[in-house]
Amino acid sequence: MLKGERPAECAYCWIIEDMQSGALSDRVLETSRYSDEKIAESVRTPIEQDVAPLTLEIAFDRACNFACTYCNASFSTTWANEIRQNGPYIGLTSQGTKVFTHDSEWSQLFKPGQTNPYVEAFWRWWPELSETLEELRITGGEPTMHPEFWRLLDHLSDHPTDMRVAVNSNLGVKEELMDRLIAKTRNIAQFQVYTSCETVGRQAEYVRDGLIWEQWLTNAHRLMAAPHIQFSVMMTVNNLCLFGITDLLDLMLDWKAQYGFRKISWLESASPAGSQTFATAETAF
Ligand code: SF4
C-alpha cells in the first residue's frame, strides 16, 4: 500500500472507498483513533521491524448462540450448525466467499476443550503485550461463552489497568452472567460494552435469530446502570430492519436522557446484501 498498490486481501476497504468518494472504510475509521504523530511514525517504521501493537482485537473462537441474518458461519457456531443440519442456502447472491453455502469449518481448527496453540501463544505474549497495549477489544462469536474470556477478565480484575478494554456481546445471556461481567470489570478504568441491534421487538428477534428482546433490554439497562461502563449499540442496517429503525433510535434517545448523553453511543453500518458490510459511519448526537 505504501507503494501505491492495492493488496487483494484489503478488498473489503477498496470496495467501500470505490462506491463513492468520502465513504468511510474500516481502515479510515480504525486509523482515526491514532494521533497524527503515531500515524506518521507507523509509516516511517520499516515493514520488517517488530512493533508493539497499541490495539489488539481478539476472538477466542466463534462460539455464538445467535444466527443473525447478516452474520455467517465464520463467526457463529449456530450458523454453522444450521447449515450442517439443513444444507446450504441455494440461489442467494453473495460475494466470492459464498458465505451462506458452507459451515466455514476452517475457522474452527480446534474443537472446544482441545488445546489451542494460538490461545497459548497469546498468554505467553500477554505479560509483554499488556505493558504497551492501549486498547484491547474482545469479540467472538459471543465472547462470554468462552472460558478464556473469563480467564482474561480475572487477570484484568486482579491487575488494575488504564488500558481501554471493549467487549462485543450480543447480550443474549443470563442476568447472572451480566452481573459477573459487571463485577469483573470494575477495576478497568475505561471499559466499554458494544452490542448490536437495528430495530425493536419481534422484528429485532427476526433479524437476529436467537435474540430475546426483553432479555436484551434488561441486560442493556443492567450495563447502563453500572457507573464504570460505557455502552454502545452498533447497527448493521439492512432491509429487514428499516420499518423499525427509527423506533430503536427513539429508544436510544430516551436512554441518553435517562443515563446521560455521554454514556451511550451507536455505530451504524449498512448491509444491503445480508452479510456484506458496505459502508460505515459513526453517528454521535
Ligand atoms: S451475535 Fe454476533 S457473532 Fe453471533 S451471529 Fe450475531 S453477529 Fe454473528
PDB file of C-alpha atoms and ligand atoms in Angstrom:
ATOM      1  CA  MET A   1       0.000   0.000   0.000  1.00  0.00           C
ATOM      2  CA  LEU A   2       2.942   2.346   0.701  1.00  0.00           C
ATOM      3  CA  LYS A   3       3.994   1.721  -2.908  1.00  0.00           C
ATOM      4  CA  GLY A   4       0.559   2.750  -4.116  1.00  0.00           C
ATOM      5  CA  GLU A   5      -0.570  -0.841  -4.687  1.00  0.00           C
ATOM      6  CA  ARG A   6      -3.852  -2.434  -3.692  1.00  0.00           C
ATOM      7  CA  PRO A   7      -3.261  -5.793  -1.991  1.00  0.00           C
ATOM      8  CA  ALA A   8      -6.138  -8.143  -2.755  1.00  0.00           C
ATOM      9  CA  GLU A   9      -6.519  -9.037   0.937  1.00  0.00           C
ATOM     10  CA  CYS A  10      -7.686  -5.477   1.601  1.00  0.00           C
ATOM     11  CA  ALA A  11     -10.525  -5.556  -0.947  1.00  0.00           C
ATOM     12  CA  TYR A  12     -13.053  -5.063   1.848  1.00  0.00           C
ATOM     13  CA  CYS A  13     -11.975  -1.424   2.185  1.00  0.00           C
ATOM     14  CA  TRP A  14     -11.377  -0.784  -1.536  1.00  0.00           C
ATOM     15  CA  ILE A  15     -14.952  -1.811  -2.318  1.00  0.00           C
ATOM     16  CA  ILE A  16     -16.296   0.740   0.142  1.00  0.00           C
ATOM     17  CA  GLU A  17     -13.975   3.533  -0.984  1.00  0.00           C
ATOM     18  CA  ASP A  18     -14.772   2.907  -4.664  1.00  0.00           C
ATOM     19  CA  MET A  19     -18.515   3.127  -4.035  1.00  0.00           C
ATOM     20  CA  GLN A  20     -18.469   6.875  -3.534  1.00  0.00           C
ATOM     21  CA  SER A  21     -15.888   9.478  -2.660  1.00  0.00           C
ATOM     22  CA  GLY A  22     -15.842  10.183   1.042  1.00  0.00           C
ATOM     23  CA  ALA A  23     -17.302   6.776   2.022  1.00  0.00           C
ATOM     24  CA  LEU A  24     -15.697   5.744   5.295  1.00  0.00           C
ATOM     25  CA  SER A  25     -13.941   2.406   5.039  1.00  0.00           C
ATOM     26  CA  ASP A  26     -12.770   0.494   8.077  1.00  0.00           C
ATOM     27  CA  ARG A  27      -9.123   1.446   7.513  1.00  0.00           C
ATOM     28  CA  VAL A  28     -10.030   5.150   7.684  1.00  0.00           C
ATOM     29  CA  LEU A  29     -12.303   4.687  10.683  1.00  0.00           C
ATOM     30  CA  GLU A  30      -9.834   2.478  12.549  1.00  0.00           C
ATOM     31  CA  THR A  31      -6.892   4.799  11.808  1.00  0.00           C
ATOM     32  CA  SER A  32      -8.743   7.864  13.046  1.00  0.00           C
ATOM     33  CA  ARG A  33      -8.282   6.800  16.674  1.00  0.00           C
ATOM     34  CA  TYR A  34      -4.494   7.430  16.487  1.00  0.00           C
ATOM     35  CA  SER A  35      -2.705  10.777  16.651  1.00  0.00           C
ATOM     36  CA  ASP A  36      -1.064  12.246  13.526  1.00  0.00           C
ATOM     37  CA  GLU A  37       2.336  11.626  15.159  1.00  0.00           C
ATOM     38  CA  LYS A  38       1.606   7.924  15.714  1.00  0.00           C
ATOM     39  CA  ILE A  39       0.375   7.525  12.138  1.00  0.00           C
ATOM     40  CA  ALA A  40       3.493   9.267  10.741  1.00  0.00           C
ATOM     41  CA  GLU A  41       5.693   7.054  12.943  1.00  0.00           C
ATOM     42  CA  SER A  42       3.998   3.895  11.691  1.00  0.00           C
ATOM     43  CA  VAL A  43       4.572   4.931   8.058  1.00  0.00           C
ATOM     44  CA  ARG A  44       8.291   5.500   8.776  1.00  0.00           C
ATOM     45  CA  THR A  45       8.709   2.141  10.567  1.00  0.00           C
ATOM     46  CA  PRO A  46      10.368  -0.495   8.335  1.00  0.00           C
ATOM     47  CA  ILE A  47       7.897  -3.228   7.471  1.00  0.00           C
ATOM     48  CA  GLU A  48      10.198  -5.995   8.777  1.00  0.00           C
ATOM     49  CA  GLN A  49      10.607  -4.374  12.199  1.00  0.00           C
ATOM     50  CA  ASP A  50       8.756  -5.900  15.152  1.00  0.00           C
ATOM     51  CA  VAL A  51       6.363  -3.412  16.704  1.00  0.00           C
ATOM     52  CA  ALA A  52       4.415  -3.474  19.934  1.00  0.00           C
ATOM     53  CA  PRO A  53       0.758  -3.090  18.929  1.00  0.00           C
ATOM     54  CA  LEU A  54      -1.255  -0.319  20.584  1.00  0.00           C
ATOM     55  CA  THR A  55      -4.557  -2.010  19.807  1.00  0.00           C
ATOM     56  CA  LEU A  56      -5.412  -5.698  19.763  1.00  0.00           C
ATOM     57  CA  GLU A  57      -8.681  -7.352  18.843  1.00  0.00           C
ATOM     58  CA  ILE A  58      -9.043 -10.954  19.935  1.00  0.00           C
ATOM     59  CA  ALA A  59     -11.688 -13.608  19.355  1.00  0.00           C
ATOM     60  CA  PHE A  60     -11.046 -16.815  21.272  1.00  0.00           C
ATOM     61  CA  ASP A  61     -13.404 -18.720  18.993  1.00  0.00           C
ATOM     62  CA  ARG A  62     -16.656 -18.483  17.033  1.00  0.00           C
ATOM     63  CA  ALA A  63     -18.999 -19.968  19.668  1.00  0.00           C
ATOM     64  CA  CYS A  64     -22.232 -17.984  19.451  1.00  0.00           C
ATOM     65  CA  ASN A  65     -25.821 -18.683  20.480  1.00  0.00           C
ATOM     66  CA  PHE A  66     -27.248 -16.377  17.759  1.00  0.00           C
ATOM     67  CA  ALA A  67     -27.542 -16.684  13.978  1.00  0.00           C
ATOM     68  CA  CYS A  68     -28.051 -13.091  12.872  1.00  0.00           C
ATOM     69  CA  THR A  69     -29.152 -12.699   9.245  1.00  0.00           C
ATOM     70  CA  TYR A  70     -26.157 -10.534   8.389  1.00  0.00           C
ATOM     71  CA  CYS A  71     -23.613 -12.834  10.029  1.00  0.00           C
ATOM     72  CA  ASN A  72     -22.302 -16.190   8.874  1.00  0.00           C
ATOM     73  CA  ALA A  73     -20.736 -19.465   9.966  1.00  0.00           C
ATOM     74  CA  SER A  74     -17.236 -17.963  10.241  1.00  0.00           C
ATOM     75  CA  PHE A  75     -18.401 -16.076  13.306  1.00  0.00           C
ATOM     76  CA  SER A  76     -21.218 -18.192  14.700  1.00  0.00           C
ATOM     77  CA  THR A  77     -21.432 -21.874  15.627  1.00  0.00           C
ATOM     78  CA  THR A  78     -25.238 -21.574  15.472  1.00  0.00           C
ATOM     79  CA  TRP A  79     -24.977 -20.539  11.818  1.00  0.00           C
ATOM     80  CA  ALA A  80     -22.505 -23.400  11.201  1.00  0.00           C
ATOM     81  CA  ASN A  81     -24.765 -25.982  12.851  1.00  0.00           C
ATOM     82  CA  GLU A  82     -27.783 -24.734  10.931  1.00  0.00           C
ATOM     83  CA  ILE A  83     -26.025 -25.198   7.582  1.00  0.00           C
ATOM     84  CA  ARG A  84     -24.664 -28.611   8.634  1.00  0.00           C
ATOM     85  CA  GLN A  85     -28.154 -29.811   9.563  1.00  0.00           C
ATOM     86  CA  ASN A  86     -30.181 -28.255   6.750  1.00  0.00           C
ATOM     87  CA  GLY A  87     -27.667 -27.831   3.943  1.00  0.00           C
ATOM     88  CA  PRO A  88     -26.519 -24.728   2.091  1.00  0.00           C
ATOM     89  CA  TYR A  89     -28.743 -21.851   1.100  1.00  0.00           C
ATOM     90  CA  ILE A  90     -29.323 -22.005  -2.629  1.00  0.00           C
ATOM     91  CA  GLY A  91     -29.838 -19.100  -5.021  1.00  0.00           C
ATOM     92  CA  LEU A  92     -28.625 -16.340  -2.709  1.00  0.00           C
ATOM     93  CA  THR A  93     -26.249 -13.773  -4.117  1.00  0.00           C
ATOM     94  CA  SER A  94     -23.171 -13.017  -2.059  1.00  0.00           C
ATOM     95  CA  GLN A  95     -19.546 -12.107  -2.647  1.00  0.00           C
ATOM     96  CA  GLY A  96     -16.865 -14.617  -3.675  1.00  0.00           C
ATOM     97  CA  THR A  97     -16.727 -16.287  -0.258  1.00  0.00           C
ATOM     98  CA  LYS A  98     -20.247 -17.754  -0.764  1.00  0.00           C
ATOM     99  CA  VAL A  99     -20.848 -17.392   2.950  1.00  0.00           C
ATOM    100  CA  PHE A 100     -24.294 -18.986   3.117  1.00  0.00           C
ATOM    101  CA  THR A 101     -23.276 -22.189   1.391  1.00  0.00           C
ATOM    102  CA  HIS A 102     -20.784 -23.738   3.819  1.00  0.00           C
ATOM    103  CA  ASP A 103     -20.132 -24.162   7.529  1.00  0.00           C
ATOM    104  CA  SER A 104     -16.701 -22.406   7.497  1.00  0.00           C
ATOM    105  CA  GLU A 105     -15.060 -25.429   9.109  1.00  0.00           C
ATOM    106  CA  TRP A 106     -11.669 -23.775   8.502  1.00  0.00           C
ATOM    107  CA  SER A 107     -12.496 -21.076  11.062  1.00  0.00           C
ATOM    108  CA  GLN A 108     -12.619 -23.609  13.913  1.00  0.00           C
ATOM    109  CA  LEU A 109      -9.381 -25.574  13.729  1.00  0.00           C
ATOM    110  CA  PHE A 110      -9.628 -26.690  17.349  1.00  0.00           C
ATOM    111  CA  LYS A 111     -12.692 -28.196  18.973  1.00  0.00           C
ATOM    112  CA  PRO A 112     -13.954 -26.964  22.362  1.00  0.00           C
ATOM    113  CA  GLY A 113     -11.777 -28.494  25.081  1.00  0.00           C
ATOM    114  CA  GLN A 114      -8.832 -29.062  22.724  1.00  0.00           C
ATOM    115  CA  THR A 115      -5.557 -27.231  23.350  1.00  0.00           C
ATOM    116  CA  ASN A 116      -5.399 -24.243  21.030  1.00  0.00           C
ATOM    117  CA  PRO A 117      -1.756 -23.232  20.378  1.00  0.00           C
ATOM    118  CA  TYR A 118      -2.844 -19.745  19.297  1.00  0.00           C
ATOM    119  CA  VAL A 119      -4.516 -19.135  22.646  1.00  0.00           C
ATOM    120  CA  GLU A 120      -1.451 -20.492  24.435  1.00  0.00           C
ATOM    121  CA  ALA A 121       0.749 -18.138  22.366  1.00  0.00           C
ATOM    122  CA  PHE A 122      -1.487 -15.231  23.355  1.00  0.00           C
ATOM    123  CA  TRP A 123      -0.994 -15.991  27.060  1.00  0.00           C
ATOM    124  CA  ARG A 124       2.769 -16.296  26.622  1.00  0.00           C
ATOM    125  CA  TRP A 125       2.752 -12.889  24.871  1.00  0.00           C
ATOM    126  CA  TRP A 126       0.391 -11.226  27.342  1.00  0.00           C
ATOM    127  CA  PRO A 127       2.925 -10.127  30.051  1.00  0.00           C
ATOM    128  CA  GLU A 128       4.952  -8.187  27.457  1.00  0.00           C
ATOM    129  CA  LEU A 129       1.924  -7.122  25.408  1.00  0.00           C
ATOM    130  CA  SER A 130      -0.005  -5.709  28.360  1.00  0.00           C
ATOM    131  CA  GLU A 131       2.903  -3.330  29.099  1.00  0.00           C
ATOM    132  CA  THR A 132       2.328  -1.347  25.897  1.00  0.00           C
ATOM    133  CA  LEU A 133      -1.226  -2.089  24.828  1.00  0.00           C
ATOM    134  CA  GLU A 134      -3.529   0.934  24.935  1.00  0.00           C
ATOM    135  CA  GLU A 135      -6.685  -0.786  23.760  1.00  0.00           C
ATOM    136  CA  LEU A 136      -7.929  -4.375  23.947  1.00  0.00           C
ATOM    137  CA  ARG A 137     -11.081  -5.443  22.132  1.00  0.00           C
ATOM    138  CA  ILE A 138     -12.631  -8.815  22.796  1.00  0.00           C
ATOM    139  CA  THR A 139     -15.074 -10.164  20.287  1.00  0.00           C
ATOM    140  CA  GLY A 140     -16.311 -13.525  19.010  1.00  0.00           C
ATOM    141  CA  GLY A 141     -18.743 -15.239  18.443  1.00  0.00           C
ATOM    142  CA  GLU A 142     -20.196 -14.365  21.790  1.00  0.00           C
ATOM    143  CA  PRO A 143     -17.114 -13.913  23.986  1.00  0.00           C
ATOM    144  CA  THR A 144     -18.891 -14.598  27.284  1.00  0.00           C
ATOM    145  CA  MET A 145     -19.366 -18.229  26.131  1.00  0.00           C
ATOM    146  CA  HIS A 146     -15.614 -18.897  26.195  1.00  0.00           C
ATOM    147  CA  PRO A 147     -13.655 -19.820  29.374  1.00  0.00           C
ATOM    148  CA  GLU A 148     -10.560 -17.929  28.153  1.00  0.00           C
ATOM    149  CA  PHE A 149     -12.620 -14.714  28.130  1.00  0.00           C
ATOM    150  CA  TRP A 150     -13.303 -15.110  31.842  1.00  0.00           C
ATOM    151  CA  ARG A 151      -9.667 -16.008  32.462  1.00  0.00           C
ATOM    152  CA  LEU A 152      -8.695 -12.709  30.803  1.00  0.00           C
ATOM    153  CA  LEU A 153     -11.244 -10.753  32.857  1.00  0.00           C
ATOM    154  CA  ASP A 154      -9.940 -12.431  36.028  1.00  0.00           C
ATOM    155  CA  HIS A 155      -6.476 -11.246  35.092  1.00  0.00           C
ATOM    156  CA  LEU A 156      -7.645  -7.687  34.380  1.00  0.00           C
ATOM    157  CA  SER A 157      -9.629  -7.684  37.608  1.00  0.00           C
ATOM    158  CA  ASP A 158      -6.531  -8.672  39.621  1.00  0.00           C
ATOM    159  CA  HIS A 159      -4.261  -6.186  37.816  1.00  0.00           C
ATOM    160  CA  PRO A 160      -5.976  -2.762  37.655  1.00  0.00           C
ATOM    161  CA  THR A 161      -5.250  -1.096  34.317  1.00  0.00           C
ATOM    162  CA  ASP A 162      -5.938   2.146  32.484  1.00  0.00           C
ATOM    163  CA  MET A 163      -5.904   0.257  29.177  1.00  0.00           C
ATOM    164  CA  ARG A 164      -9.140   0.770  27.218  1.00  0.00           C
ATOM    165  CA  VAL A 165     -10.998  -2.535  27.173  1.00  0.00           C
ATOM    166  CA  ALA A 166     -14.005  -3.211  24.961  1.00  0.00           C
ATOM    167  CA  VAL A 167     -16.211  -6.294  24.796  1.00  0.00           C
ATOM    168  CA  ASN A 168     -18.614  -7.068  21.990  1.00  0.00           C
ATOM    169  CA  SER A 169     -21.578  -9.034  23.364  1.00  0.00           C
ATOM    170  CA  ASN A 170     -24.979  -9.943  21.925  1.00  0.00           C
ATOM    171  CA  LEU A 171     -26.471  -9.620  25.462  1.00  0.00           C
ATOM    172  CA  GLY A 172     -28.303 -12.919  24.922  1.00  0.00           C
ATOM    173  CA  VAL A 173     -27.014 -14.245  28.226  1.00  0.00           C
ATOM    174  CA  LYS A 174     -28.448 -14.894  31.677  1.00  0.00           C
ATOM    175  CA  GLU A 175     -28.629 -11.935  34.052  1.00  0.00           C
ATOM    176  CA  GLU A 176     -26.191 -13.656  36.431  1.00  0.00           C
ATOM    177  CA  LEU A 177     -23.578 -13.694  33.685  1.00  0.00           C
ATOM    178  CA  MET A 178     -24.120  -9.970  33.046  1.00  0.00           C
ATOM    179  CA  ASP A 179     -23.669  -9.342  36.770  1.00  0.00           C
ATOM    180  CA  ARG A 180     -20.435 -11.329  36.662  1.00  0.00           C
ATOM    181  CA  LEU A 181     -19.251  -9.228  33.710  1.00  0.00           C
ATOM    182  CA  ILE A 182     -20.070  -6.014  35.579  1.00  0.00           C
ATOM    183  CA  ALA A 183     -18.332  -7.190  38.760  1.00  0.00           C
ATOM    184  CA  LYS A 184     -15.196  -8.451  36.974  1.00  0.00           C
ATOM    185  CA  THR A 185     -14.614  -5.182  35.094  1.00  0.00           C
ATOM    186  CA  ARG A 186     -14.808  -2.704  37.995  1.00  0.00           C
ATOM    187  CA  ASN A 187     -11.008  -2.326  38.100  1.00  0.00           C
ATOM    188  CA  ILE A 188     -10.799  -1.380  34.441  1.00  0.00           C
ATOM    189  CA  ALA A 189     -10.648   2.409  34.211  1.00  0.00           C
ATOM    190  CA  GLN A 190     -12.064   2.585  30.687  1.00  0.00           C
ATOM    191  CA  PHE A 191     -14.445  -0.263  29.959  1.00  0.00           C
ATOM    192  CA  GLN A 192     -16.874  -0.341  27.064  1.00  0.00           C
ATOM    193  CA  VAL A 193     -19.555  -2.850  26.072  1.00  0.00           C
ATOM    194  CA  TYR A 194     -20.645  -2.931  22.438  1.00  0.00           C
ATOM    195  CA  THR A 195     -23.807  -4.699  21.433  1.00  0.00           C
ATOM    196  CA  SER A 196     -25.860  -4.802  18.246  1.00  0.00           C
ATOM    197  CA  CYS A 197     -29.463  -4.083  17.363  1.00  0.00           C
ATOM    198  CA  GLU A 198     -31.170  -2.417  14.419  1.00  0.00           C
ATOM    199  CA  THR A 199     -34.838  -2.408  15.263  1.00  0.00           C
ATOM    200  CA  VAL A 200     -37.168  -3.293  18.139  1.00  0.00           C
ATOM    201  CA  GLY A 201     -39.346  -6.131  19.464  1.00  0.00           C
ATOM    202  CA  ARG A 202     -40.224  -9.129  17.323  1.00  0.00           C
ATOM    203  CA  GLN A 203     -38.641  -7.552  14.263  1.00  0.00           C
ATOM    204  CA  ALA A 204     -35.303  -7.430  16.108  1.00  0.00           C
ATOM    205  CA  GLU A 205     -35.798 -11.066  17.124  1.00  0.00           C
ATOM    206  CA  TYR A 206     -36.341 -11.965  13.453  1.00  0.00           C
ATOM    207  CA  VAL A 207     -33.275 -10.084  12.191  1.00  0.00           C
ATOM    208  CA  ARG A 208     -31.051 -11.544  14.921  1.00  0.00           C
ATOM    209  CA  ASP A 209     -32.150 -15.156  15.338  1.00  0.00           C
ATOM    210  CA  GLY A 210     -31.616 -16.108  18.991  1.00  0.00           C
ATOM    211  CA  LEU A 211     -32.268 -12.641  20.407  1.00  0.00           C
ATOM    212  CA  ILE A 212     -34.960 -12.326  23.067  1.00  0.00           C
ATOM    213  CA  TRP A 213     -35.990  -8.677  23.021  1.00  0.00           C
ATOM    214  CA  GLU A 214     -36.939  -8.414  26.692  1.00  0.00           C
ATOM    215  CA  GLN A 215     -33.693 -10.090  27.751  1.00  0.00           C
ATOM    216  CA  TRP A 216     -31.675  -7.732  25.527  1.00  0.00           C
ATOM    217  CA  LEU A 217     -33.459  -4.734  27.105  1.00  0.00           C
ATOM    218  CA  THR A 218     -32.950  -5.990  30.662  1.00  0.00           C
ATOM    219  CA  ASN A 219     -29.259  -6.652  30.133  1.00  0.00           C
ATOM    220  CA  ALA A 220     -28.763  -3.311  28.378  1.00  0.00           C
ATOM    221  CA  HIS A 221     -30.266  -1.479  31.376  1.00  0.00           C
ATOM    222  CA  ARG A 222     -28.080  -3.520  33.748  1.00  0.00           C
ATOM    223  CA  LEU A 223     -24.963  -2.414  31.891  1.00  0.00           C
ATOM    224  CA  MET A 224     -26.004   1.226  31.517  1.00  0.00           C
ATOM    225  CA  ALA A 225     -26.742   1.449  35.240  1.00  0.00           C
ATOM    226  CA  ALA A 226     -23.173   0.361  36.087  1.00  0.00           C
ATOM    227  CA  PRO A 227     -21.163   3.572  36.623  1.00  0.00           C
ATOM    228  CA  HIS A 228     -17.903   2.225  35.142  1.00  0.00           C
ATOM    229  CA  ILE A 229     -19.390   1.045  31.833  1.00  0.00           C
ATOM    230  CA  GLN A 230     -19.618   2.972  28.570  1.00  0.00           C
ATOM    231  CA  PHE A 231     -22.342   1.444  26.406  1.00  0.00           C
ATOM    232  CA  SER A 232     -22.524   1.397  22.591  1.00  0.00           C
ATOM    233  CA  VAL A 233     -25.120  -0.001  20.218  1.00  0.00           C
ATOM    234  CA  MET A 234     -23.963  -0.991  16.746  1.00  0.00           C
ATOM    235  CA  MET A 235     -26.461  -1.142  13.916  1.00  0.00           C
ATOM    236  CA  THR A 236     -25.992  -3.235  10.793  1.00  0.00           C
ATOM    237  CA  VAL A 237     -28.613  -1.506   8.698  1.00  0.00           C
ATOM    238  CA  ASN A 238     -30.362  -3.993   6.428  1.00  0.00           C
ATOM    239  CA  ASN A 239     -33.616  -4.341   4.508  1.00  0.00           C
ATOM    240  CA  LEU A 240     -35.322  -6.250   7.299  1.00  0.00           C
ATOM    241  CA  CYS A 241     -34.933  -3.573   9.953  1.00  0.00           C
ATOM    242  CA  LEU A 242     -35.983  -0.450   8.066  1.00  0.00           C
ATOM    243  CA  PHE A 243     -39.551  -0.181   9.337  1.00  0.00           C
ATOM    244  CA  GLY A 244     -38.478  -0.212  12.988  1.00  0.00           C
ATOM    245  CA  ILE A 245     -35.155   1.555  12.810  1.00  0.00           C
ATOM    246  CA  THR A 246     -36.488   4.925  13.985  1.00  0.00           C
ATOM    247  CA  ASP A 247     -38.182   3.225  16.954  1.00  0.00           C
ATOM    248  CA  LEU A 248     -34.771   1.987  18.060  1.00  0.00           C
ATOM    249  CA  LEU A 249     -33.243   5.442  17.557  1.00  0.00           C
ATOM    250  CA  ASP A 250     -36.044   6.946  19.683  1.00  0.00           C
ATOM    251  CA  LEU A 251     -35.267   4.369  22.360  1.00  0.00           C
ATOM    252  CA  MET A 252     -31.586   5.350  22.277  1.00  0.00           C
ATOM    253  CA  LEU A 253     -32.530   8.987  22.781  1.00  0.00           C
ATOM    254  CA  ASP A 254     -34.670   8.010  25.782  1.00  0.00           C
ATOM    255  CA  TRP A 255     -31.714   6.086  27.198  1.00  0.00           C
ATOM    256  CA  LYS A 256     -29.429   9.063  26.687  1.00  0.00           C
ATOM    257  CA  ALA A 257     -31.913  11.210  28.599  1.00  0.00           C
ATOM    258  CA  GLN A 258     -32.111   8.593  31.365  1.00  0.00           C
ATOM    259  CA  TYR A 259     -28.453   7.626  31.730  1.00  0.00           C
ATOM    260  CA  GLY A 260     -26.588  10.630  30.350  1.00  0.00           C
ATOM    261  CA  PHE A 261     -25.648  11.962  26.953  1.00  0.00           C
ATOM    262  CA  ARG A 262     -22.073  10.640  27.045  1.00  0.00           C
ATOM    263  CA  LYS A 263     -22.934   7.234  28.446  1.00  0.00           C
ATOM    264  CA  ILE A 264     -24.364   5.789  25.258  1.00  0.00           C
ATOM    265  CA  SER A 265     -23.305   5.906  21.631  1.00  0.00           C
ATOM    266  CA  TRP A 266     -24.034   3.979  18.496  1.00  0.00           C
ATOM    267  CA  LEU A 267     -22.319   2.930  15.348  1.00  0.00           C
ATOM    268  CA  GLU A 268     -24.041   2.201  12.063  1.00  0.00           C
ATOM    269  CA  SER A 269     -23.052   0.108   9.106  1.00  0.00           C
ATOM    270  CA  ALA A 270     -25.116  -0.825   6.066  1.00  0.00           C
ATOM    271  CA  SER A 271     -25.679  -4.382   4.899  1.00  0.00           C
ATOM    272  CA  PRO A 272     -27.809  -4.425   1.734  1.00  0.00           C
ATOM    273  CA  ALA A 273     -26.799  -7.991   0.822  1.00  0.00           C
ATOM    274  CA  GLY A 274     -27.337  -9.580   4.194  1.00  0.00           C
ATOM    275  CA  SER A 275     -23.826 -10.468   5.258  1.00  0.00           C
ATOM    276  CA  GLN A 276     -21.715  -7.871   3.477  1.00  0.00           C
ATOM    277  CA  THR A 277     -21.000  -4.554   5.101  1.00  0.00           C
ATOM    278  CA  PHE A 278     -20.660  -1.789   2.540  1.00  0.00           C
ATOM    279  CA  ALA A 279     -20.465   1.475   4.407  1.00  0.00           C
ATOM    280  CA  THR A 280     -19.787   2.541   7.923  1.00  0.00           C
ATOM    281  CA  ALA A 281     -20.496   5.796   9.647  1.00  0.00           C
ATOM    282  CA  GLU A 282     -20.267   6.829  13.255  1.00  0.00           C
ATOM    283  CA  THR A 283     -23.251   8.769  14.496  1.00  0.00           C
ATOM    284  CA  ALA A 284     -22.986  10.991  17.525  1.00  0.00           C
ATOM    285  CA  PHE A 285     -25.857  13.051  18.800  1.00  0.00           C
TER     286      PHE A 285
HETATM  287  S1  SF4 B   1     -24.328 -12.302  17.792  1.00  0.00           S
HETATM  288 FE1  SF4 B   1     -22.578 -11.539  16.593  1.00  0.00          FE
HETATM  289  S2  SF4 B   1     -21.323 -13.360  16.166  1.00  0.00           S
HETATM  290 FE2  SF4 B   1     -23.334 -14.084  16.850  1.00  0.00          FE
HETATM  291  S3  SF4 B   1     -24.491 -14.444  14.962  1.00  0.00           S
HETATM  292 FE3  SF4 B   1     -24.965 -12.353  15.662  1.00  0.00          FE
HETATM  293  S4  SF4 B   1     -23.486 -11.001  14.610  1.00  0.00           S
HETATM  294 FE4  SF4 B   1     -22.726 -13.134  14.442  1.00  0.00          FE
END
